[in-house]
Short mmCIF file of C-alpha atoms and ligand atoms in Angstrom, two decimals:
data_model
loop_
_atom_site.label_atom_id
_atom_site.label_comp_id
_atom_site.label_asym_id
_atom_site.label_seq_id
_atom_site.Cartn_x
_atom_site.Cartn_y
_atom_site.Cartn_z
CA VAL A 1 106.37 24.61 -92.86
CA LYS A 2 103.04 24.92 -94.72
CA LEU A 3 101.57 27.85 -96.39
CA ARG A 4 98.09 28.25 -96.24
CA CYS A 5 95.50 30.59 -97.27
CA PRO A 6 93.37 32.68 -94.24
CA ILE A 7 90.28 32.64 -96.22
CA CYS A 8 89.30 29.21 -97.92
CA GLY A 9 92.12 27.97 -95.86
CA ARG A 10 93.77 25.47 -99.22
CA GLU A 11 97.27 24.24 -98.22
CA TYR A 12 100.40 24.30 -100.18
CA ASP A 13 103.33 22.35 -99.61
CA ARG A 14 105.47 24.48 -102.65
CA PRO A 15 106.01 28.63 -102.32
CA VAL A 16 103.04 30.21 -104.29
CA GLN A 17 102.40 33.91 -103.88
CA ARG A 18 98.71 33.53 -103.79
CA CYS A 19 95.86 30.90 -102.98
CA GLU A 20 93.95 29.54 -106.12
CA CYS A 21 90.47 31.72 -104.49
CA ASN A 22 92.94 34.84 -105.53
CA GLU A 23 93.21 35.32 -101.68
CA PRO A 24 96.85 35.90 -100.45
CA VAL A 25 98.50 33.03 -98.69
CA GLU A 26 100.52 32.67 -95.41
CA PHE A 27 103.07 31.21 -93.24
CA GLU A 28 101.23 28.50 -90.57
CA LEU A 29 101.69 29.66 -86.93
CA LEU A 30 104.83 28.96 -86.24
CA ASN A 31 105.41 28.42 -81.87
CA GLY A 32 108.69 28.69 -80.83
CA GLU A 33 110.54 30.26 -77.58
CA PRO A 34 112.90 33.26 -77.58
CA TYR A 35 116.58 32.79 -77.44
CA ILE A 36 119.12 34.21 -76.35
CA GLY A 37 120.51 36.64 -79.08
CA LYS A 38 121.61 40.34 -80.31
CA THR A 39 119.39 40.28 -82.89
CA ILE A 40 115.27 40.45 -83.49
CA TRP A 41 116.50 37.61 -85.69
CA GLU A 42 117.99 36.03 -83.04
CA ARG A 43 116.89 36.36 -80.08
CA PHE A 44 113.50 35.05 -82.15
CA TYR A 45 114.99 32.34 -84.88
CA ASP A 46 112.20 29.84 -84.45
CA PHE A 47 109.40 31.99 -85.89
CA TRP A 48 111.10 32.55 -89.20
CA PRO A 49 109.53 30.73 -91.93
CA VAL A 50 113.42 30.56 -93.44
CA GLU A 51 116.99 31.06 -92.25
CA PRO A 52 117.76 35.05 -91.90
CA ALA A 53 120.84 35.55 -93.67
CA LEU A 54 122.22 38.04 -91.12
CA GLU A 55 125.70 38.62 -92.37
CA LEU A 56 123.78 40.54 -94.81
CA SER A 57 121.79 42.11 -92.70
CA LEU A 58 121.89 46.86 -93.08
CA GLY A 59 120.48 46.42 -89.09
CA GLU A 60 116.66 46.63 -89.87
CA GLY A 61 114.37 45.95 -86.44
CA ASP A 62 115.27 46.55 -83.09
CA THR A 63 113.54 49.76 -83.55
CA PRO A 64 112.94 52.46 -80.21
CA LEU A 65 110.00 52.36 -78.08
CA ILE A 66 110.01 55.77 -77.65
CA LYS A 67 107.34 56.63 -74.44
CA SER A 68 105.12 59.90 -75.77
CA LYS A 69 104.12 63.00 -73.75
CA LEU A 70 100.71 63.53 -75.46
CA GLY A 71 99.80 60.59 -74.55
CA GLU A 72 99.09 62.68 -71.06
CA GLU A 73 97.02 65.40 -72.78
CA LEU A 74 94.97 62.27 -74.23
CA GLY A 75 94.96 60.76 -70.79
CA VAL A 76 96.43 57.40 -71.87
CA ARG A 77 99.84 55.59 -72.01
CA LEU A 78 101.59 56.51 -75.01
CA TYR A 79 104.54 54.61 -76.56
CA LEU A 80 105.95 55.06 -80.30
CA LYS A 81 107.39 52.36 -82.18
CA ASN A 82 109.99 54.16 -83.98
CA GLU A 83 110.28 52.83 -87.70
CA THR A 84 111.63 55.71 -89.43
CA VAL A 85 115.00 54.90 -88.10
CA ASN A 86 115.17 51.59 -90.69
CA PRO A 87 118.54 51.59 -92.85
CA THR A 88 115.60 53.17 -95.48
CA TRP A 89 113.90 54.93 -93.47
CA SER A 90 110.62 52.53 -93.37
CA PHE A 91 109.01 49.13 -91.69
CA LYS A 92 109.62 48.06 -94.88
CA ASP A 93 112.90 47.06 -94.39
CA ARG A 94 111.87 43.92 -92.22
CA GLY A 95 109.81 42.04 -94.31
CA THR A 96 112.13 42.97 -97.48
CA PHE A 97 114.82 41.42 -95.61
CA LEU A 98 113.47 37.80 -95.32
CA ALA A 99 112.37 38.10 -98.69
CA MET A 100 115.17 38.61 -99.69
CA SER A 101 117.14 36.03 -97.84
CA TYR A 102 114.36 33.67 -98.88
CA ALA A 103 115.04 34.67 -102.67
CA LEU A 104 118.88 34.50 -102.44
CA LYS A 105 118.92 30.84 -100.68
CA ALA A 106 116.19 30.02 -103.33
CA GLY A 107 118.47 30.27 -106.19
CA TYR A 108 116.75 33.63 -108.04
CA LYS A 109 119.23 36.36 -109.52
CA THR A 110 117.01 38.54 -109.87
CA VAL A 111 113.72 40.54 -107.81
CA GLY A 112 111.04 42.95 -108.38
CA THR A 113 108.66 45.34 -106.78
CA VAL A 114 105.49 47.03 -107.00
CA SER A 115 105.97 50.18 -105.57
CA THR A 116 106.83 54.29 -105.66
CA GLY A 117 107.74 55.09 -102.76
CA ASN A 118 109.02 53.11 -99.45
CA MET A 119 109.04 49.36 -100.45
CA ALA A 120 110.87 50.41 -103.90
CA ALA A 121 113.69 51.66 -102.00
CA SER A 122 113.48 48.94 -99.79
CA VAL A 123 113.96 46.59 -102.50
CA SER A 124 116.35 48.59 -104.48
CA ALA A 125 118.57 49.26 -101.59
CA TYR A 126 118.89 45.08 -100.23
CA ALA A 127 118.82 43.87 -104.15
CA SER A 128 122.38 45.56 -104.09
CA ARG A 129 123.14 44.80 -100.40
CA PHE A 130 122.40 40.71 -101.15
CA GLY A 131 124.37 41.06 -104.35
CA LEU A 132 120.40 40.65 -106.64
CA ASN A 133 118.96 42.29 -110.06
CA ALA A 134 116.12 44.52 -108.65
CA LYS A 135 113.44 45.27 -111.14
CA ILE A 136 110.96 48.20 -109.77
CA LEU A 137 107.90 48.43 -111.19
CA VAL A 138 105.90 51.86 -111.09
CA SER A 139 103.30 53.68 -112.17
CA GLU A 140 103.28 56.29 -114.80
CA SER A 141 102.55 59.40 -112.36
CA ALA A 142 105.30 58.95 -110.30
CA SER A 143 107.81 61.94 -109.70
CA ASN A 144 111.19 62.18 -110.83
CA GLU A 145 111.63 63.42 -107.04
CA LYS A 146 110.88 60.12 -105.28
CA LEU A 147 112.04 57.78 -108.02
CA LYS A 148 116.18 59.08 -107.72
CA ALA A 149 116.24 58.29 -104.10
CA VAL A 150 115.00 54.14 -105.53
CA SER A 151 117.48 54.27 -108.68
CA VAL A 152 120.48 55.44 -106.37
CA TYR A 153 120.85 52.04 -105.34
CA GLY A 154 122.02 51.11 -108.75
CA ALA A 155 118.33 49.35 -109.08
CA ASP A 156 116.49 49.24 -112.70
CA VAL A 157 113.36 51.18 -112.73
CA ILE A 158 110.67 51.02 -114.77
CA ARG A 159 107.48 53.46 -115.17
CA VAL A 160 104.04 50.88 -116.17
CA LYS A 161 102.01 52.61 -118.55
CA GLY A 162 98.05 51.01 -117.37
CA ASP A 163 95.89 50.00 -114.54
CA TYR A 164 98.60 50.69 -111.49
CA GLY A 165 96.15 48.34 -109.40
CA ARG A 166 96.48 44.95 -112.08
CA LEU A 167 99.82 45.99 -111.71
CA TYR A 168 100.78 43.35 -108.44
CA PHE A 169 99.19 40.43 -110.25
CA GLU A 170 100.60 41.28 -113.27
CA SER A 171 103.86 40.89 -111.98
CA LEU A 172 103.83 38.03 -109.88
CA LYS A 173 102.42 36.03 -112.89
CA LEU A 174 105.81 37.01 -115.49
CA GLY A 175 108.01 37.39 -112.15
CA GLU A 176 107.04 33.08 -111.87
CA SER A 177 107.53 32.56 -115.97
CA LEU A 178 110.42 34.70 -116.17
CA GLY A 179 112.34 33.19 -113.10
CA ILE A 180 112.32 37.07 -111.25
CA TYR A 181 111.29 36.68 -107.33
CA PHE A 182 109.03 39.66 -106.80
CA MET A 183 108.29 40.18 -103.19
CA ASN A 184 105.02 42.62 -103.30
CA SER A 185 103.39 44.58 -100.81
CA ASP A 186 102.00 41.36 -98.83
CA ASN A 187 104.50 38.76 -99.81
CA PRO A 188 104.37 35.89 -97.25
CA PHE A 189 108.02 36.18 -95.79
CA ARG A 190 107.54 40.33 -96.32
CA VAL A 191 104.73 39.41 -93.80
CA GLU A 192 106.86 37.65 -91.69
CA GLY A 193 109.17 40.31 -91.38
CA TYR A 194 106.62 42.36 -89.83
CA LYS A 195 106.17 39.89 -87.09
CA GLY A 196 109.21 41.55 -85.35
CA ILE A 197 107.48 44.90 -84.53
CA ALA A 198 105.15 42.72 -82.21
CA PHE A 199 107.93 40.47 -80.85
CA GLU A 200 109.68 43.83 -79.87
CA ILE A 201 107.23 45.27 -78.47
CA ALA A 202 106.12 42.83 -76.46
CA GLU A 203 109.22 42.50 -74.57
CA GLU A 204 108.74 45.88 -73.21
CA VAL A 205 105.28 46.84 -72.76
CA THR A 206 101.55 44.37 -72.78
CA PRO A 207 99.97 46.77 -74.93
CA ASP A 208 96.12 47.15 -74.25
CA TYR A 209 95.20 48.44 -78.00
CA VAL A 210 98.15 49.18 -81.05
CA LEU A 211 97.76 51.82 -83.86
CA ILE A 212 98.75 50.42 -87.33
CA PRO A 213 98.32 52.53 -90.61
CA THR A 214 96.61 49.63 -93.03
CA SER A 215 97.12 49.90 -96.57
CA SER A 216 97.72 46.35 -98.64
CA GLY A 217 96.93 44.92 -95.25
CA GLY A 218 100.84 43.24 -94.47
CA LEU A 219 101.85 45.40 -92.28
CA PHE A 220 98.52 44.36 -90.02
CA ARG A 221 98.57 40.81 -91.04
CA GLY A 222 102.41 41.14 -90.12
CA VAL A 223 101.54 42.22 -86.68
CA ALA A 224 98.61 40.58 -85.80
CA LYS A 225 99.90 36.67 -86.62
CA GLY A 226 103.17 38.45 -84.25
CA PHE A 227 100.85 38.50 -81.86
CA ILE A 228 99.39 35.39 -82.24
CA GLU A 229 102.14 33.42 -82.60
CA LEU A 230 103.64 34.84 -78.77
CA LYS A 231 100.00 33.68 -77.27
CA GLU A 232 99.54 30.13 -78.52
CA SER A 233 103.63 29.75 -77.29
CA GLY A 234 102.32 30.84 -74.06
CA LEU A 235 104.33 33.80 -74.14
CA ILE A 236 102.17 36.01 -73.80
CA GLU A 237 98.46 36.19 -71.74
CA GLU A 238 96.49 38.31 -73.91
CA LEU A 239 96.17 40.07 -77.66
CA PRO A 240 95.74 43.45 -77.69
CA THR A 241 93.56 45.09 -79.34
CA LEU A 242 94.21 46.12 -82.64
CA VAL A 243 93.32 48.86 -84.95
CA ALA A 244 93.34 49.31 -88.64
CA VAL A 245 94.24 52.57 -89.32
CA GLN A 246 92.91 54.15 -92.84
CA ALA A 247 92.76 57.56 -94.53
CA GLU A 248 89.40 59.05 -94.88
CA GLY A 249 90.21 59.88 -98.55
CA CYS A 250 91.00 55.95 -99.15
CA SER A 251 89.47 53.70 -96.55
CA PRO A 252 88.09 50.13 -98.28
CA ILE A 253 88.61 48.27 -95.34
CA CYS A 254 86.79 50.34 -93.04
CA ARG A 255 83.77 50.80 -95.30
CA ALA A 256 83.87 47.50 -95.96
CA PHE A 257 83.65 46.88 -92.03
CA LYS A 258 81.62 48.75 -91.69
CA GLU A 259 78.69 48.22 -93.81
CA GLY A 260 79.26 44.53 -92.71
CA LYS A 261 80.54 42.98 -95.79
CA GLU A 262 82.06 39.89 -96.63
CA LYS A 263 84.79 41.57 -99.34
CA ILE A 264 86.02 44.37 -100.21
CA GLU A 265 85.69 46.51 -103.11
CA ARG A 266 87.75 49.59 -105.10
CA PHE A 267 88.16 52.73 -102.98
CA GLU A 268 86.91 55.12 -106.27
CA ARG A 269 88.72 57.79 -106.43
CA PRO A 270 91.10 58.10 -103.37
CA LYS A 271 92.02 61.21 -102.47
CA THR A 272 94.34 61.96 -99.23
CA ILE A 273 97.49 63.25 -98.20
CA ALA A 274 98.23 60.04 -96.71
CA LYS A 275 99.63 58.43 -99.93
CA ALA A 276 101.79 55.37 -98.45
CA ILE A 277 98.47 53.93 -97.44
CA ALA A 278 96.56 55.08 -100.03
CA ASN A 279 96.02 51.87 -102.07
CA PRO A 280 92.00 51.54 -103.46
CA TYR A 281 92.02 48.22 -103.50
CA PRO A 282 94.13 45.95 -100.92
CA PRO A 283 95.52 42.68 -102.06
CA SER A 284 95.02 41.19 -98.33
CA GLY A 285 91.84 43.63 -97.94
CA ASN A 286 89.63 40.95 -97.49
CA ALA A 287 91.85 38.91 -95.21
CA VAL A 288 92.54 41.94 -92.48
CA LEU A 289 88.90 42.41 -92.64
CA LYS A 290 88.33 38.56 -91.56
CA LEU A 291 90.73 38.83 -88.31
CA LEU A 292 89.48 41.97 -87.31
CA ARG A 293 86.01 40.65 -87.37
CA GLU A 294 87.87 37.46 -85.64
CA PHE A 295 89.06 39.19 -82.55
CA GLY A 296 86.24 42.01 -82.00
CA TRP A 297 89.22 43.97 -83.58
CA LEU A 298 88.92 48.30 -84.70
CA CYS A 299 89.38 49.73 -88.10
CA VAL A 300 89.54 53.63 -88.11
CA ALA A 301 89.74 56.08 -90.76
CA VAL A 302 91.18 59.99 -89.95
CA SER A 303 90.38 62.91 -92.47
CA ASP A 304 93.21 64.68 -94.17
CA ASP A 305 93.47 67.67 -91.70
CA LYS A 306 93.35 65.30 -88.43
CA ILE A 307 96.76 63.99 -89.27
CA ARG A 308 98.54 66.84 -90.78
CA GLU A 309 97.60 67.78 -87.50
CA ALA A 310 98.71 64.84 -85.49
CA GLN A 311 102.09 64.79 -88.00
CA ARG A 312 102.54 68.78 -85.99
CA LYS A 313 102.31 66.92 -82.86
CA LEU A 314 104.59 64.21 -83.39
CA ALA A 315 107.26 66.70 -85.04
CA GLY A 316 106.76 68.61 -81.78
CA GLU A 317 108.21 65.72 -79.79
CA GLY A 318 110.85 65.54 -82.52
CA LEU A 319 109.65 63.17 -84.67
CA PHE A 320 109.27 64.01 -88.74
CA VAL A 321 106.94 61.10 -89.56
CA GLN A 322 105.32 61.19 -93.26
CA PRO A 323 101.89 61.74 -93.07
CA ALA A 324 100.96 57.65 -93.44
CA SER A 325 102.57 57.15 -90.29
CA ALA A 326 100.84 60.03 -88.00
CA THR A 327 97.94 58.23 -88.99
CA GLY A 328 97.60 56.44 -85.76
CA ILE A 329 97.97 59.31 -83.98
CA ALA A 330 95.18 60.59 -85.12
CA ALA A 331 92.62 57.87 -84.63
CA LEU A 332 93.70 57.62 -81.04
CA ARG A 333 92.66 61.15 -80.30
CA LYS A 334 89.12 59.96 -82.45
CA LEU A 335 88.71 57.29 -80.37
CA VAL A 336 89.40 58.86 -77.18
CA GLU A 337 86.80 61.20 -77.69
CA LYS A 338 84.22 58.50 -78.67
CA GLY A 339 85.37 56.95 -75.39
CA ARG A 340 85.99 54.27 -77.04
CA ILE A 341 90.08 53.78 -75.64
CA GLU A 342 89.42 54.03 -71.71
CA GLU A 343 91.53 56.48 -69.56
CA GLY A 344 95.30 55.20 -68.78
CA ALA A 345 95.00 52.29 -71.37
CA LYS A 346 98.75 51.22 -72.70
CA VAL A 347 98.64 52.05 -76.57
CA VAL A 348 101.50 51.66 -78.53
CA SER A 349 101.67 54.13 -82.56
CA ILE A 350 103.17 52.54 -85.41
CA LEU A 351 105.62 55.44 -86.78
CA THR A 352 105.91 53.70 -90.18
CA GLY A 353 108.55 55.90 -92.02
CA SER A 354 109.94 58.91 -92.21
CA GLY A 355 108.77 62.58 -93.14
CA LEU A 356 112.01 62.58 -95.10
CA ARG A 357 110.92 60.64 -98.03
CA THR A 358 107.89 62.97 -98.00
CA LEU A 359 109.57 66.20 -98.20
CA SER A 360 107.26 68.95 -100.28
CA GLN A 361 103.98 67.82 -98.77
CA ALA A 362 105.23 68.92 -95.24
CA LYS A 363 104.57 72.38 -93.99
CA GLY A 364 107.31 73.58 -92.20
CA GLY A 365 108.18 76.15 -89.52
CA THR A 366 108.81 79.45 -90.07
CA ILE A 367 112.66 80.94 -90.94
CA ARG A 368 113.64 84.18 -89.71
CA GLU A 369 116.46 86.49 -91.85
CA CYS A 370 119.01 88.46 -89.53
CA PRO A 371 122.37 90.94 -90.57
CA LEU A 372 124.95 89.76 -89.12
CA GLU A 373 125.28 93.11 -88.02
CA SER A 374 122.71 92.72 -85.78
CA LEU A 375 122.71 89.24 -85.02
CA GLU A 376 122.86 90.17 -80.94
CA ASN A 377 119.33 91.66 -81.07
CA CYS A 378 117.73 88.70 -83.01
CA LEU A 379 119.63 85.90 -80.86
CA ARG A 380 117.50 88.16 -78.03
ZN1 ZN B 401 92.70 30.16 -100.97
#
C-alpha cells in the first residue's frame, strides 16, 4: 500500500507521517470485501493497511449504536454511536490499536503521543498492553488530576514548557531521529482505525447525516475515508452527508469554510468547555476543508451553552459524555431549526468520549440528606 498527500498528491512508499508540503498523508483507498469474523478487525480485514495484532486487542471498537429518544423531539430518526464504552473510554482506542500494531511490527521499542486527555490515556494503556515504552508529551497547564489517569498505566509523562502547537511537529521530527514512533492525532494508521466507526454504522443503518466532533481532523478524515471505501467497494450506494462539528470558541475549520478560504488559520485565544476539540491549529484542518468542499458536506459551530444543554439531554437518556461529545446533538438542533436537515432524516451522532474524564466540568443533579429515622418520609 502507498501513502499519498490529500492536498498536493505526492506519493510515498515509505511510512512517512507528513508530506514534504507539511500536510498529512494517508493510505490509498483500500478496496475490500467484508469477511465473516467476530470483531471489526476481522470482518473488515481487507480494509486495514497493517495486520491488526488481534492477540493484543483490548476489545476496542464494535460499540453500540443506540436509537435515541431525542430524535422524536427533533423530528428525525437519531442514532448514537457510543464510543465511550471503548477500553479507555474514547474512540481514540481504535486508532491507537492499529498504530500500535504497526509500531510493534516495525520493531519500535518506544511509542509516544502529544495529548493531555483521551489520546494520552489511550496510548499509555495500549503501550502497557503491547509491552512498549511510552513517552507522553503534555502541555505545561495540564492538571495533575488528568495526568493521573495517564501515568497510572506506567508511561513516562513529560510536561513540556513552550508552544504546545509546535510540539506536534517537533515530536515527529525527534521521534524519527530517536526511534520513537509518535502516533499523534492524525497519524495515518490512527486515521485508518477510525474507519471502523463508518463500517459499523453502515452494517446497521443507512444514515443520511453523520455528526462528527472535529478537532485535529483525524476522526473526521477516518470516518469519511471509511464511507468512501465502502462506496468504492460497492458495499453502499450513497455517501451520507458528513457534518464537522466544532465549538464556537475554537472553530478554525468552520471559519475557513464559511469565509471560502483554502487554508485554515490559527484560532487565537480559544475558549470553550469542549476542551477535547479545542485545537486552535488542527494539523488535518486543510485536509478536512478539502473533503467538505469536494463532497458538499457541512461544518457547524455551536456555543458552550448549547453544548451544556445537549450534555444534559444525553445524561437524561442515560449517557454521560464529555462536553466535546455533546456537540453533535447541539449541531443537530441547530441544523433542524435552520431547516438544513429534513424531517424524518436518519442521523447518527458520534459520542466520542466519556464524561468521567471531565468530571470537574459536569453539572451534577441534586443530592438530599435524610436521617435514618425519617427514611419513610424521604422515600414517599
Ligand atoms: Zn503534500
